[in-house]
Amino acid sequence: MAVFLGVATGCQCRVTDGGRDGAEFHDGEVRMSGLGGFRSAGNRARYDAVYDEAMRAMPEPAAVRDIPTAFGVVRVYRFGTAGDPLVLLPGRCGTSVAFRAGIPALARRHRVHTVDPLGEPGRSEQTAPIRDAGDQARWLDDTLARLGLGRAHLLGVSTGGWLAANLAVRRPERVASLTLADPVATFAPVPPGLVLRALPVGLRYVSSWARPRFLRWATGADPADTVEGRLLSAGFQHFRTTLPRPVPFTDEQLRALAVPVLAIIAGRSVVHDPRRADARARALLQRGEVELWPDAAPVGEVAERASRFLAAS
């Protein structure tokens, strides 16, 4: 599966720009607005069954932690016992399972921590609205602090790449290096065509055929072929996110990044114009290694490249 593991829209996503809290009704379930959640208890049970299946295919974690933050409880899995800490952040509707193929290579030299992001499907539980990029940085900063990591290397894909860069922009003391694989809204904007293609995914009466069709187009693979693909599809089907739009970074913010950055741009990316993203990253990153890969960026290959980058950083 390509490294693109989620999009800036979709996942039955209600994107917000702030506002007052209030009640929302979904399939008979009442939720406070501003909180992501499953549409019903039945939806959660069906998703959990796929999640459990996917976790059985994962390497055995050395530890499982539920980390309290101001915005909810964050599920973190640790793999490996030695080396500098490396934190993995998946894309929209992704979970720790998204990194299944890359964990063995990364855990050879690092204490790898995989995160189920707040406001997304998975085992994290959001309890307060996440309003803006500052809130996104705060919950991730809280998580790393409570894990006792100090400065950590971050590897993020798609929206996870944006989360990693966002933390580096707002909490630079927390970040040792960045590996950004096809990051959303980081080096180039999200194309309007992606948003239009994602819209039918959240429509109840057409989502059954629109969802797999969209995911095949976005990832270049049939989601039914792998456990991580099936879990990604289940997240789009059963979960509704309520998160702020990823805010593009300014030239000044990207130019100010002082840590080593490996930016991998997939040549067939759908989250941005690959050549535009490649050119802007090369122009602005002061300590950047920027690579435009010819097609996709499979997680296993990203992990191997990140291992070499981290060894040299």
PDB file of C-alpha atoms in Angstrom:
ATOM      1  CA  MET A   1       0.000   0.000   0.000  1.00  0.00           C
ATOM      2  CA  ALA A   2       1.230   3.468  -0.784  1.00  0.00           C
ATOM      3  CA  VAL A   3       2.325   5.736   2.008  1.00  0.00           C
ATOM      4  CA  PHE A   4      -0.741   7.900   1.401  1.00  0.00           C
ATOM      5  CA  LEU A   5      -2.878   6.603   4.273  1.00  0.00           C
ATOM      6  CA  GLY A   6      -5.597   9.198   4.545  1.00  0.00           C
ATOM      7  CA  VAL A   7      -6.667  12.482   3.109  1.00  0.00           C
ATOM      8  CA  ALA A   8      -7.434  15.970   4.274  1.00  0.00           C
ATOM      9  CA  THR A   9     -11.120  15.156   3.907  1.00  0.00           C
ATOM     10  CA  GLY A  10     -13.169  11.989   4.046  1.00  0.00           C
ATOM     11  CA  CYS A  11     -13.456   9.560   6.994  1.00  0.00           C
ATOM     12  CA  GLN A  12     -17.024  10.914   7.191  1.00  0.00           C
ATOM     13  CA  CYS A  13     -15.260  14.115   8.131  1.00  0.00           C
ATOM     14  CA  ARG A  14     -16.923  17.243   9.444  1.00  0.00           C
ATOM     15  CA  VAL A  15     -14.164  19.841   9.157  1.00  0.00           C
ATOM     16  CA  THR A  16     -14.478  22.763  11.524  1.00  0.00           C
ATOM     17  CA  ASP A  17     -13.129  26.252  11.825  1.00  0.00           C
ATOM     18  CA  GLY A  18     -13.961  26.664  15.505  1.00  0.00           C
ATOM     19  CA  GLY A  19     -17.253  27.783  16.995  1.00  0.00           C
ATOM     20  CA  ARG A  20     -19.397  27.045  20.019  1.00  0.00           C
ATOM     21  CA  ASP A  21     -20.121  23.567  21.287  1.00  0.00           C
ATOM     22  CA  GLY A  22     -23.564  22.066  20.886  1.00  0.00           C
ATOM     23  CA  ALA A  23     -25.303  18.733  20.483  1.00  0.00           C
ATOM     24  CA  GLU A  24     -25.220  16.742  17.253  1.00  0.00           C
ATOM     25  CA  PHE A  25     -27.428  13.765  16.418  1.00  0.00           C
ATOM     26  CA  HIS A  26     -26.099  10.846  14.347  1.00  0.00           C
ATOM     27  CA  ASP A  27     -28.134   7.630  13.903  1.00  0.00           C
ATOM     28  CA  GLY A  28     -29.809   8.164  17.275  1.00  0.00           C
ATOM     29  CA  GLU A  29     -26.544   8.905  19.064  1.00  0.00           C
ATOM     30  CA  VAL A  30     -26.023  12.276  20.711  1.00  0.00           C
ATOM     31  CA  ARG A  31     -22.512  13.764  20.790  1.00  0.00           C
ATOM     32  CA  MET A  32     -21.062  17.099  21.681  1.00  0.00           C
ATOM     33  CA  SER A  33     -20.019  18.940  18.541  1.00  0.00           C
ATOM     34  CA  GLY A  34     -16.297  19.288  18.089  1.00  0.00           C
ATOM     35  CA  LEU A  35     -15.610  15.669  19.075  1.00  0.00           C
ATOM     36  CA  GLY A  36     -14.836  12.877  16.672  1.00  0.00           C
ATOM     37  CA  GLY A  37     -16.595   9.602  17.296  1.00  0.00           C
ATOM     38  CA  PHE A  38     -18.230   6.474  15.975  1.00  0.00           C
ATOM     39  CA  ARG A  39     -21.692   6.916  14.537  1.00  0.00           C
ATOM     40  CA  SER A  40     -23.198   4.308  16.855  1.00  0.00           C
ATOM     41  CA  ALA A  41     -22.265   1.522  19.250  1.00  0.00           C
ATOM     42  CA  GLY A  42     -22.740  -0.926  16.402  1.00  0.00           C
ATOM     43  CA  ASN A  43     -20.361   1.008  14.178  1.00  0.00           C
ATOM     44  CA  ARG A  44     -17.767   0.949  16.937  1.00  0.00           C
ATOM     45  CA  ALA A  45     -18.150  -2.805  17.458  1.00  0.00           C
ATOM     46  CA  ARG A  46     -17.702  -3.476  13.744  1.00  0.00           C
ATOM     47  CA  TYR A  47     -14.636  -1.222  13.590  1.00  0.00           C
ATOM     48  CA  ASP A  48     -13.135  -2.782  16.729  1.00  0.00           C
ATOM     49  CA  ALA A  49     -13.398  -6.247  15.184  1.00  0.00           C
ATOM     50  CA  VAL A  50     -11.309  -5.114  12.208  1.00  0.00           C
ATOM     51  CA  TYR A  51      -8.871  -3.276  14.516  1.00  0.00           C
ATOM     52  CA  ASP A  52      -8.356  -6.415  16.616  1.00  0.00           C
ATOM     53  CA  GLU A  53      -7.738  -8.464  13.471  1.00  0.00           C
ATOM     54  CA  ALA A  54      -5.188  -5.919  12.271  1.00  0.00           C
ATOM     55  CA  MET A  55      -3.379  -5.827  15.624  1.00  0.00           C
ATOM     56  CA  ARG A  56      -2.942  -9.604  15.503  1.00  0.00           C
ATOM     57  CA  ALA A  57      -0.956  -9.098  12.291  1.00  0.00           C
ATOM     58  CA  MET A  58       1.314  -6.495  13.935  1.00  0.00           C
ATOM     59  CA  PRO A  59       4.681  -7.194  15.547  1.00  0.00           C
ATOM     60  CA  GLU A  60       4.262  -7.735  19.282  1.00  0.00           C
ATOM     61  CA  PRO A  61       4.563  -4.364  21.061  1.00  0.00           C
ATOM     62  CA  ALA A  62       6.945  -4.072  23.982  1.00  0.00           C
ATOM     63  CA  ALA A  63       4.466  -1.810  25.778  1.00  0.00           C
ATOM     64  CA  VAL A  64       0.982  -0.317  25.363  1.00  0.00           C
ATOM     65  CA  ARG A  65       0.224   3.058  26.962  1.00  0.00           C
ATOM     66  CA  ASP A  66      -2.901   5.205  27.222  1.00  0.00           C
ATOM     67  CA  ILE A  67      -1.619   8.754  27.722  1.00  0.00           C
ATOM     68  CA  PRO A  68      -3.907  11.401  29.262  1.00  0.00           C
ATOM     69  CA  THR A  69      -3.773  14.839  27.627  1.00  0.00           C
ATOM     70  CA  ALA A  70      -5.900  17.987  27.795  1.00  0.00           C
ATOM     71  CA  PHE A  71      -7.802  16.805  24.700  1.00  0.00           C
ATOM     72  CA  GLY A  72      -8.251  13.122  25.453  1.00  0.00           C
ATOM     73  CA  VAL A  73      -6.462   9.841  26.022  1.00  0.00           C
ATOM     74  CA  VAL A  74      -3.904   8.874  23.367  1.00  0.00           C
ATOM     75  CA  ARG A  75      -3.109   5.220  22.628  1.00  0.00           C
ATOM     76  CA  VAL A  76       0.604   4.622  22.042  1.00  0.00           C
ATOM     77  CA  TYR A  77       2.369   1.342  21.222  1.00  0.00           C
ATOM     78  CA  ARG A  78       6.113   0.924  21.761  1.00  0.00           C
ATOM     79  CA  PHE A  79       8.303  -1.377  19.694  1.00  0.00           C
ATOM     80  CA  GLY A  80      11.977  -1.952  20.428  1.00  0.00           C
ATOM     81  CA  THR A  81      13.812  -1.279  23.671  1.00  0.00           C
ATOM     82  CA  ALA A  82      16.959   0.646  22.717  1.00  0.00           C
ATOM     83  CA  GLY A  83      18.017   3.718  20.777  1.00  0.00           C
ATOM     84  CA  ASP A  84      16.689   7.227  20.413  1.00  0.00           C
ATOM     85  CA  PRO A  85      12.900   7.652  20.470  1.00  0.00           C
ATOM     86  CA  LEU A  86      11.108   7.713  17.120  1.00  0.00           C
ATOM     87  CA  VAL A  87       7.414   8.643  16.963  1.00  0.00           C
ATOM     88  CA  LEU A  88       5.255   7.509  14.022  1.00  0.00           C
ATOM     89  CA  LEU A  89       2.161   9.479  12.988  1.00  0.00           C
ATOM     90  CA  PRO A  90      -0.290   8.023  10.419  1.00  0.00           C
ATOM     91  CA  GLY A  91      -2.550   9.829   7.970  1.00  0.00           C
ATOM     92  CA  ARG A  92      -6.287  10.561   8.136  1.00  0.00           C
ATOM     93  CA  CYS A  93      -8.276   7.562   9.377  1.00  0.00           C
ATOM     94  CA  GLY A  94      -4.982   5.741   9.884  1.00  0.00           C
ATOM     95  CA  THR A  95      -3.772   4.123  13.106  1.00  0.00           C
ATOM     96  CA  SER A  96      -0.598   2.519  14.384  1.00  0.00           C
ATOM     97  CA  VAL A  97      -1.425  -0.415  12.098  1.00  0.00           C
ATOM     98  CA  ALA A  98      -0.551   1.782   9.104  1.00  0.00           C
ATOM     99  CA  PHE A  99       3.139   1.261   9.953  1.00  0.00           C
ATOM    100  CA  ARG A 100       2.997  -2.541  10.177  1.00  0.00           C
ATOM    101  CA  ALA A 101       5.401  -3.055   7.272  1.00  0.00           C
ATOM    102  CA  GLY A 102       7.916  -0.478   8.504  1.00  0.00           C
ATOM    103  CA  ILE A 103       8.177  -1.225  12.219  1.00  0.00           C
ATOM    104  CA  PRO A 104      10.729  -4.083  12.049  1.00  0.00           C
ATOM    105  CA  ALA A 105      13.290  -1.956  10.178  1.00  0.00           C
ATOM    106  CA  LEU A 106      12.778   1.079  12.394  1.00  0.00           C
ATOM    107  CA  ALA A 107      12.785  -0.821  15.701  1.00  0.00           C
ATOM    108  CA  ARG A 108      16.236  -2.274  15.050  1.00  0.00           C
ATOM    109  CA  ARG A 109      17.871   1.029  16.032  1.00  0.00           C
ATOM    110  CA  HIS A 110      15.134   3.029  17.755  1.00  0.00           C
ATOM    111  CA  ARG A 111      12.525   2.912  20.470  1.00  0.00           C
ATOM    112  CA  VAL A 112       9.553   3.251  18.157  1.00  0.00           C
ATOM    113  CA  HIS A 113       6.334   4.778  19.466  1.00  0.00           C
ATOM    114  CA  THR A 114       3.288   4.540  17.187  1.00  0.00           C
ATOM    115  CA  VAL A 115       0.355   6.877  17.860  1.00  0.00           C
ATOM    116  CA  ASP A 116      -3.355   6.514  17.209  1.00  0.00           C
ATOM    117  CA  PRO A 117      -4.085  10.246  16.709  1.00  0.00           C
ATOM    118  CA  LEU A 118      -6.794  12.034  18.653  1.00  0.00           C
ATOM    119  CA  GLY A 119      -9.993  12.748  16.747  1.00  0.00           C
ATOM    120  CA  GLU A 120      -9.430   9.746  14.476  1.00  0.00           C
ATOM    121  CA  PRO A 121     -10.630   6.115  14.586  1.00  0.00           C
ATOM    122  CA  GLY A 122      -8.485   3.812  16.669  1.00  0.00           C
ATOM    123  CA  ARG A 123      -8.028   3.343  20.391  1.00  0.00           C
ATOM    124  CA  SER A 124      -7.489   6.992  21.353  1.00  0.00           C
ATOM    125  CA  GLU A 125     -10.472   8.775  22.934  1.00  0.00           C
ATOM    126  CA  GLN A 126     -11.042  12.479  22.268  1.00  0.00           C
ATOM    127  CA  THR A 127     -12.691  14.352  25.159  1.00  0.00           C
ATOM    128  CA  ALA A 128     -12.309  18.024  24.172  1.00  0.00           C
ATOM    129  CA  PRO A 129     -12.610  19.841  20.831  1.00  0.00           C
ATOM    130  CA  ILE A 130      -9.420  20.342  18.827  1.00  0.00           C
ATOM    131  CA  ARG A 131      -9.943  23.805  17.365  1.00  0.00           C
ATOM    132  CA  ASP A 132      -6.796  24.770  15.487  1.00  0.00           C
ATOM    133  CA  ALA A 133      -3.167  24.007  14.699  1.00  0.00           C
ATOM    134  CA  GLY A 134      -2.163  25.153  18.179  1.00  0.00           C
ATOM    135  CA  ASP A 135      -4.422  22.510  19.769  1.00  0.00           C
ATOM    136  CA  GLN A 136      -3.008  19.878  17.417  1.00  0.00           C
ATOM    137  CA  ALA A 137       0.494  20.717  18.639  1.00  0.00           C
ATOM    138  CA  ARG A 138      -0.599  20.776  22.286  1.00  0.00           C
ATOM    139  CA  TRP A 139      -2.050  17.273  22.441  1.00  0.00           C
ATOM    140  CA  LEU A 140       0.969  15.812  20.677  1.00  0.00           C
ATOM    141  CA  ASP A 141       3.355  17.778  22.889  1.00  0.00           C
ATOM    142  CA  ASP A 142       1.460  16.551  25.981  1.00  0.00           C
ATOM    143  CA  THR A 143       1.755  12.977  24.723  1.00  0.00           C
ATOM    144  CA  LEU A 144       5.506  13.114  24.202  1.00  0.00           C
ATOM    145  CA  ALA A 145       6.032  14.854  27.539  1.00  0.00           C
ATOM    146  CA  ARG A 146       4.035  12.247  29.471  1.00  0.00           C
ATOM    147  CA  LEU A 147       5.940   9.490  27.688  1.00  0.00           C
ATOM    148  CA  GLY A 148       9.112  11.120  29.009  1.00  0.00           C
ATOM    149  CA  LEU A 149      10.700  11.287  25.564  1.00  0.00           C
ATOM    150  CA  GLY A 150      12.344  14.718  25.713  1.00  0.00           C
ATOM    151  CA  ARG A 151      13.350  15.359  22.101  1.00  0.00           C
ATOM    152  CA  ALA A 152      12.166  12.743  19.628  1.00  0.00           C
ATOM    153  CA  HIS A 153      12.527  11.977  15.955  1.00  0.00           C
ATOM    154  CA  LEU A 154       9.176  12.190  14.162  1.00  0.00           C
ATOM    155  CA  LEU A 155       8.041  10.282  11.073  1.00  0.00           C
ATOM    156  CA  GLY A 156       4.655  11.229   9.654  1.00  0.00           C
ATOM    157  CA  VAL A 157       2.758  10.353   6.510  1.00  0.00           C
ATOM    158  CA  SER A 158       0.034  12.410   4.805  1.00  0.00           C
ATOM    159  CA  THR A 159      -1.827  14.279   7.586  1.00  0.00           C
ATOM    160  CA  GLY A 160       0.593  12.689  10.041  1.00  0.00           C
ATOM    161  CA  GLY A 161       3.391  14.465   8.207  1.00  0.00           C
ATOM    162  CA  TRP A 162       1.553  17.740   8.711  1.00  0.00           C
ATOM    163  CA  LEU A 163       1.135  16.933  12.434  1.00  0.00           C
ATOM    164  CA  ALA A 164       4.867  16.306  12.745  1.00  0.00           C
ATOM    165  CA  ALA A 165       5.810  19.520  10.932  1.00  0.00           C
ATOM    166  CA  ASN A 166       3.226  21.445  12.948  1.00  0.00           C
ATOM    167  CA  LEU A 167       4.834  20.302  16.196  1.00  0.00           C
ATOM    168  CA  ALA A 168       8.274  21.274  14.904  1.00  0.00           C
ATOM    169  CA  VAL A 169       6.992  24.744  13.984  1.00  0.00           C
ATOM    170  CA  ARG A 170       5.303  25.330  17.356  1.00  0.00           C
ATOM    171  CA  ARG A 171       7.414  23.220  19.740  1.00  0.00           C
ATOM    172  CA  PRO A 172      10.848  23.046  18.113  1.00  0.00           C
ATOM    173  CA  GLU A 173      12.514  21.983  21.368  1.00  0.00           C
ATOM    174  CA  ARG A 174      10.524  18.731  21.241  1.00  0.00           C
ATOM    175  CA  VAL A 175      11.744  17.579  17.793  1.00  0.00           C
ATOM    176  CA  ALA A 176      15.123  16.025  16.910  1.00  0.00           C
ATOM    177  CA  SER A 177      14.393  15.416  13.214  1.00  0.00           C
ATOM    178  CA  LEU A 178      11.491  15.124  10.762  1.00  0.00           C
ATOM    179  CA  THR A 179      10.750  12.471   8.171  1.00  0.00           C
ATOM    180  CA  LEU A 180       7.775  13.683   6.134  1.00  0.00           C
ATOM    181  CA  ALA A 181       6.291  11.280   3.601  1.00  0.00           C
ATOM    182  CA  ASP A 182       3.865  13.006   1.232  1.00  0.00           C
ATOM    183  CA  PRO A 183       2.728  15.453   3.936  1.00  0.00           C
ATOM    184  CA  VAL A 184      -0.629  17.167   3.416  1.00  0.00           C
ATOM    185  CA  ALA A 185      -0.757  20.988   3.261  1.00  0.00           C
ATOM    186  CA  THR A 186       2.947  21.294   4.056  1.00  0.00           C
ATOM    187  CA  PHE A 187       4.778  22.083   0.832  1.00  0.00           C
ATOM    188  CA  ALA A 188       1.796  22.510  -1.518  1.00  0.00           C
ATOM    189  CA  PRO A 189      -1.987  22.920  -1.098  1.00  0.00           C
ATOM    190  CA  VAL A 190      -4.579  20.163  -1.285  1.00  0.00           C
ATOM    191  CA  PRO A 191      -5.983  20.025  -4.843  1.00  0.00           C
ATOM    192  CA  PRO A 192      -9.709  20.812  -5.203  1.00  0.00           C
ATOM    193  CA  GLY A 193     -10.110  17.592  -7.167  1.00  0.00           C
ATOM    194  CA  LEU A 194      -9.198  15.545  -4.097  1.00  0.00           C
ATOM    195  CA  VAL A 195     -11.910  17.215  -2.060  1.00  0.00           C
ATOM    196  CA  LEU A 196     -14.502  16.635  -4.781  1.00  0.00           C
ATOM    197  CA  ARG A 197     -13.582  12.962  -5.136  1.00  0.00           C
ATOM    198  CA  ALA A 198     -13.800  12.476  -1.357  1.00  0.00           C
ATOM    199  CA  LEU A 199     -17.262  13.962  -0.945  1.00  0.00           C
ATOM    200  CA  PRO A 200     -19.287  10.841  -1.912  1.00  0.00           C
ATOM    201  CA  VAL A 201     -17.383   8.789   0.683  1.00  0.00           C
ATOM    202  CA  GLY A 202     -19.445  10.375   3.476  1.00  0.00           C
ATOM    203  CA  LEU A 203     -22.836  10.056   1.747  1.00  0.00           C
ATOM    204  CA  ARG A 204     -24.777   7.215   3.330  1.00  0.00           C
ATOM    205  CA  TYR A 205     -26.490   5.779   0.273  1.00  0.00           C
ATOM    206  CA  VAL A 206     -23.500   5.791  -2.073  1.00  0.00           C
ATOM    207  CA  SER A 207     -20.592   5.273   0.337  1.00  0.00           C
ATOM    208  CA  SER A 208     -20.660   1.476  -0.027  1.00  0.00           C
ATOM    209  CA  TRP A 209     -19.337   1.762  -3.573  1.00  0.00           C
ATOM    210  CA  ALA A 210     -17.766   5.233  -3.362  1.00  0.00           C
ATOM    211  CA  ARG A 211     -15.474   4.403  -0.437  1.00  0.00           C
ATOM    212  CA  PRO A 212     -13.517   1.476  -1.980  1.00  0.00           C
ATOM    213  CA  ARG A 213     -13.406   3.261  -5.318  1.00  0.00           C
ATOM    214  CA  PHE A 214     -11.970   6.397  -3.703  1.00  0.00           C
ATOM    215  CA  LEU A 215      -9.413   4.454  -1.656  1.00  0.00           C
ATOM    216  CA  ARG A 216      -8.233   2.500  -4.699  1.00  0.00           C
ATOM    217  CA  TRP A 217      -7.742   5.794  -6.527  1.00  0.00           C
ATOM    218  CA  ALA A 218      -6.019   7.487  -3.585  1.00  0.00           C
ATOM    219  CA  THR A 219      -3.719   4.664  -2.479  1.00  0.00           C
ATOM    220  CA  GLY A 220      -3.166   2.828  -5.748  1.00  0.00           C
ATOM    221  CA  ALA A 221      -4.238  -0.454  -4.107  1.00  0.00           C
ATOM    222  CA  ASP A 222      -7.388  -2.361  -3.238  1.00  0.00           C
ATOM    223  CA  PRO A 223      -7.981  -1.763   0.504  1.00  0.00           C
ATOM    224  CA  ALA A 224      -9.318  -5.310   0.849  1.00  0.00           C
ATOM    225  CA  ASP A 225      -5.904  -6.766   0.038  1.00  0.00           C
ATOM    226  CA  THR A 226      -4.195  -5.953   3.374  1.00  0.00           C
ATOM    227  CA  VAL A 227      -5.183  -5.713   7.028  1.00  0.00           C
ATOM    228  CA  GLU A 228      -4.092  -2.073   7.156  1.00  0.00           C
ATOM    229  CA  GLY A 229      -6.178  -1.345   4.071  1.00  0.00           C
ATOM    230  CA  ARG A 230      -9.235  -3.005   5.577  1.00  0.00           C
ATOM    231  CA  LEU A 231      -8.801  -1.028   8.781  1.00  0.00           C
ATOM    232  CA  LEU A 232      -8.411   2.225   6.862  1.00  0.00           C
ATOM    233  CA  SER A 233     -11.618   1.474   4.962  1.00  0.00           C
ATOM    234  CA  ALA A 234     -13.434   0.637   8.207  1.00  0.00           C
ATOM    235  CA  GLY A 235     -12.358   3.977   9.651  1.00  0.00           C
ATOM    236  CA  PHE A 236     -13.816   5.818   6.662  1.00  0.00           C
ATOM    237  CA  GLN A 237     -17.005   3.783   6.994  1.00  0.00           C
ATOM    238  CA  HIS A 238     -17.718   3.920  10.719  1.00  0.00           C
ATOM    239  CA  PHE A 239     -16.049   7.036  12.165  1.00  0.00           C
ATOM    240  CA  ARG A 240     -16.806  10.723  11.846  1.00  0.00           C
ATOM    241  CA  THR A 241     -13.960  13.145  12.484  1.00  0.00           C
ATOM    242  CA  THR A 242     -14.410  16.743  13.563  1.00  0.00           C
ATOM    243  CA  LEU A 243     -11.003  18.293  13.139  1.00  0.00           C
ATOM    244  CA  PRO A 244      -9.635  21.622  11.944  1.00  0.00           C
ATOM    245  CA  ARG A 245      -8.290  21.883   8.441  1.00  0.00           C
ATOM    246  CA  PRO A 246      -4.511  21.487   8.223  1.00  0.00           C
ATOM    247  CA  VAL A 247      -3.259  25.053   7.858  1.00  0.00           C
ATOM    248  CA  PRO A 248      -0.528  25.426   5.207  1.00  0.00           C
ATOM    249  CA  PHE A 249       2.824  26.579   6.544  1.00  0.00           C
ATOM    250  CA  THR A 250       4.280  29.896   5.484  1.00  0.00           C
ATOM    251  CA  ASP A 251       7.626  30.237   3.762  1.00  0.00           C
ATOM    252  CA  GLU A 252       9.011  31.753   6.962  1.00  0.00           C
ATOM    253  CA  GLN A 253       7.860  28.814   9.095  1.00  0.00           C
ATOM    254  CA  LEU A 254       9.407  26.229   6.786  1.00  0.00           C
ATOM    255  CA  ARG A 255      12.603  28.229   6.378  1.00  0.00           C
ATOM    256  CA  ALA A 256      12.932  28.448  10.174  1.00  0.00           C
ATOM    257  CA  LEU A 257      12.944  24.666  10.725  1.00  0.00           C
ATOM    258  CA  ALA A 258      16.349  24.050  12.281  1.00  0.00           C
ATOM    259  CA  VAL A 259      16.226  20.244  12.515  1.00  0.00           C
ATOM    260  CA  PRO A 260      17.227  17.787   9.784  1.00  0.00           C
ATOM    261  CA  VAL A 261      14.268  17.054   7.486  1.00  0.00           C
ATOM    262  CA  LEU A 262      13.796  14.179   5.061  1.00  0.00           C
ATOM    263  CA  ALA A 263      10.929  15.032   2.702  1.00  0.00           C
ATOM    264  CA  ILE A 264       9.697  12.220   0.459  1.00  0.00           C
ATOM    265  CA  ILE A 265       7.235  13.225  -2.254  1.00  0.00           C
ATOM    266  CA  ALA A 266       5.363  10.488  -4.131  1.00  0.00           C
ATOM    267  CA  GLY A 267       5.280  11.095  -7.865  1.00  0.00           C
ATOM    268  CA  ARG A 268       1.671   9.908  -8.135  1.00  0.00           C
ATOM    269  CA  SER A 269       0.538  11.758  -5.016  1.00  0.00           C
ATOM    270  CA  VAL A 270      -3.078  12.929  -4.876  1.00  0.00           C
ATOM    271  CA  VAL A 271      -2.694  15.182  -1.806  1.00  0.00           C
ATOM    272  CA  HIS A 272      -0.738  17.888  -3.659  1.00  0.00           C
ATOM    273  CA  ASP A 273       1.021  18.683  -6.913  1.00  0.00           C
ATOM    274  CA  PRO A 274       4.177  16.559  -6.465  1.00  0.00           C
ATOM    275  CA  ARG A 275       6.500  18.767  -8.501  1.00  0.00           C
ATOM    276  CA  ARG A 276       5.276  21.922  -6.843  1.00  0.00           C
ATOM    277  CA  ALA A 277       5.756  20.346  -3.402  1.00  0.00           C
ATOM    278  CA  ASP A 278       9.224  19.101  -4.355  1.00  0.00           C
ATOM    279  CA  ALA A 279      10.330  22.515  -5.624  1.00  0.00           C
ATOM    280  CA  ARG A 280       9.068  24.401  -2.564  1.00  0.00           C
ATOM    281  CA  ALA A 281      10.641  21.942  -0.127  1.00  0.00           C
ATOM    282  CA  ARG A 282      14.005  22.239  -1.899  1.00  0.00           C
ATOM    283  CA  ALA A 283      13.784  26.026  -1.891  1.00  0.00           C
ATOM    284  CA  LEU A 284      12.849  26.485   1.776  1.00  0.00           C
ATOM    285  CA  LEU A 285      14.266  23.681   3.920  1.00  0.00           C
ATOM    286  CA  GLN A 286      17.610  24.748   5.339  1.00  0.00           C
ATOM    287  CA  ARG A 287      18.626  21.233   6.417  1.00  0.00           C
ATOM    288  CA  GLY A 288      16.445  19.271   4.056  1.00  0.00           C
ATOM    289  CA  GLU A 289      16.958  16.146   2.008  1.00  0.00           C
ATOM    290  CA  VAL A 290      14.159  16.202  -0.557  1.00  0.00           C
ATOM    291  CA  GLU A 291      13.337  13.247  -2.782  1.00  0.00           C
ATOM    292  CA  LEU A 292      10.711  12.990  -5.500  1.00  0.00           C
ATOM    293  CA  TRP A 293       9.979   9.288  -5.876  1.00  0.00           C
ATOM    294  CA  PRO A 294       8.704   8.218  -9.294  1.00  0.00           C
ATOM    295  CA  ASP A 295       5.436   6.593  -8.247  1.00  0.00           C
ATOM    296  CA  ALA A 296       4.183   5.781  -4.732  1.00  0.00           C
ATOM    297  CA  ALA A 297       6.033   5.596  -1.420  1.00  0.00           C
ATOM    298  CA  PRO A 298       5.342   2.221   0.243  1.00  0.00           C
ATOM    299  CA  VAL A 299       5.662   2.218   4.012  1.00  0.00           C
ATOM    300  CA  GLY A 300       8.370  -0.446   4.047  1.00  0.00           C
ATOM    301  CA  GLU A 301      10.540   1.537   1.640  1.00  0.00           C
ATOM    302  CA  VAL A 302       9.928   4.763   3.552  1.00  0.00           C
ATOM    303  CA  ALA A 303      11.034   3.007   6.751  1.00  0.00           C
ATOM    304  CA  GLU A 304      14.248   1.743   5.167  1.00  0.00           C
ATOM    305  CA  ARG A 305      15.058   5.210   3.800  1.00  0.00           C
ATOM    306  CA  ALA A 306      14.199   6.828   7.138  1.00  0.00           C
ATOM    307  CA  SER A 307      16.532   4.401   8.938  1.00  0.00           C
ATOM    308  CA  ARG A 308      19.458   5.522   6.775  1.00  0.00           C
ATOM    309  CA  PHE A 309      18.520   9.178   7.198  1.00  0.00           C
ATOM    310  CA  LEU A 310      18.312   8.865  10.987  1.00  0.00           C
ATOM    311  CA  ALA A 311      21.632   7.050  11.170  1.00  0.00           C
ATOM    312  CA  ALA A 312      23.282   9.962   9.375  1.00  0.00           C
ATOM    313  CA  SER A 313      21.474  12.746  11.263  1.00  0.00           C
TER     314      SER A 313
END
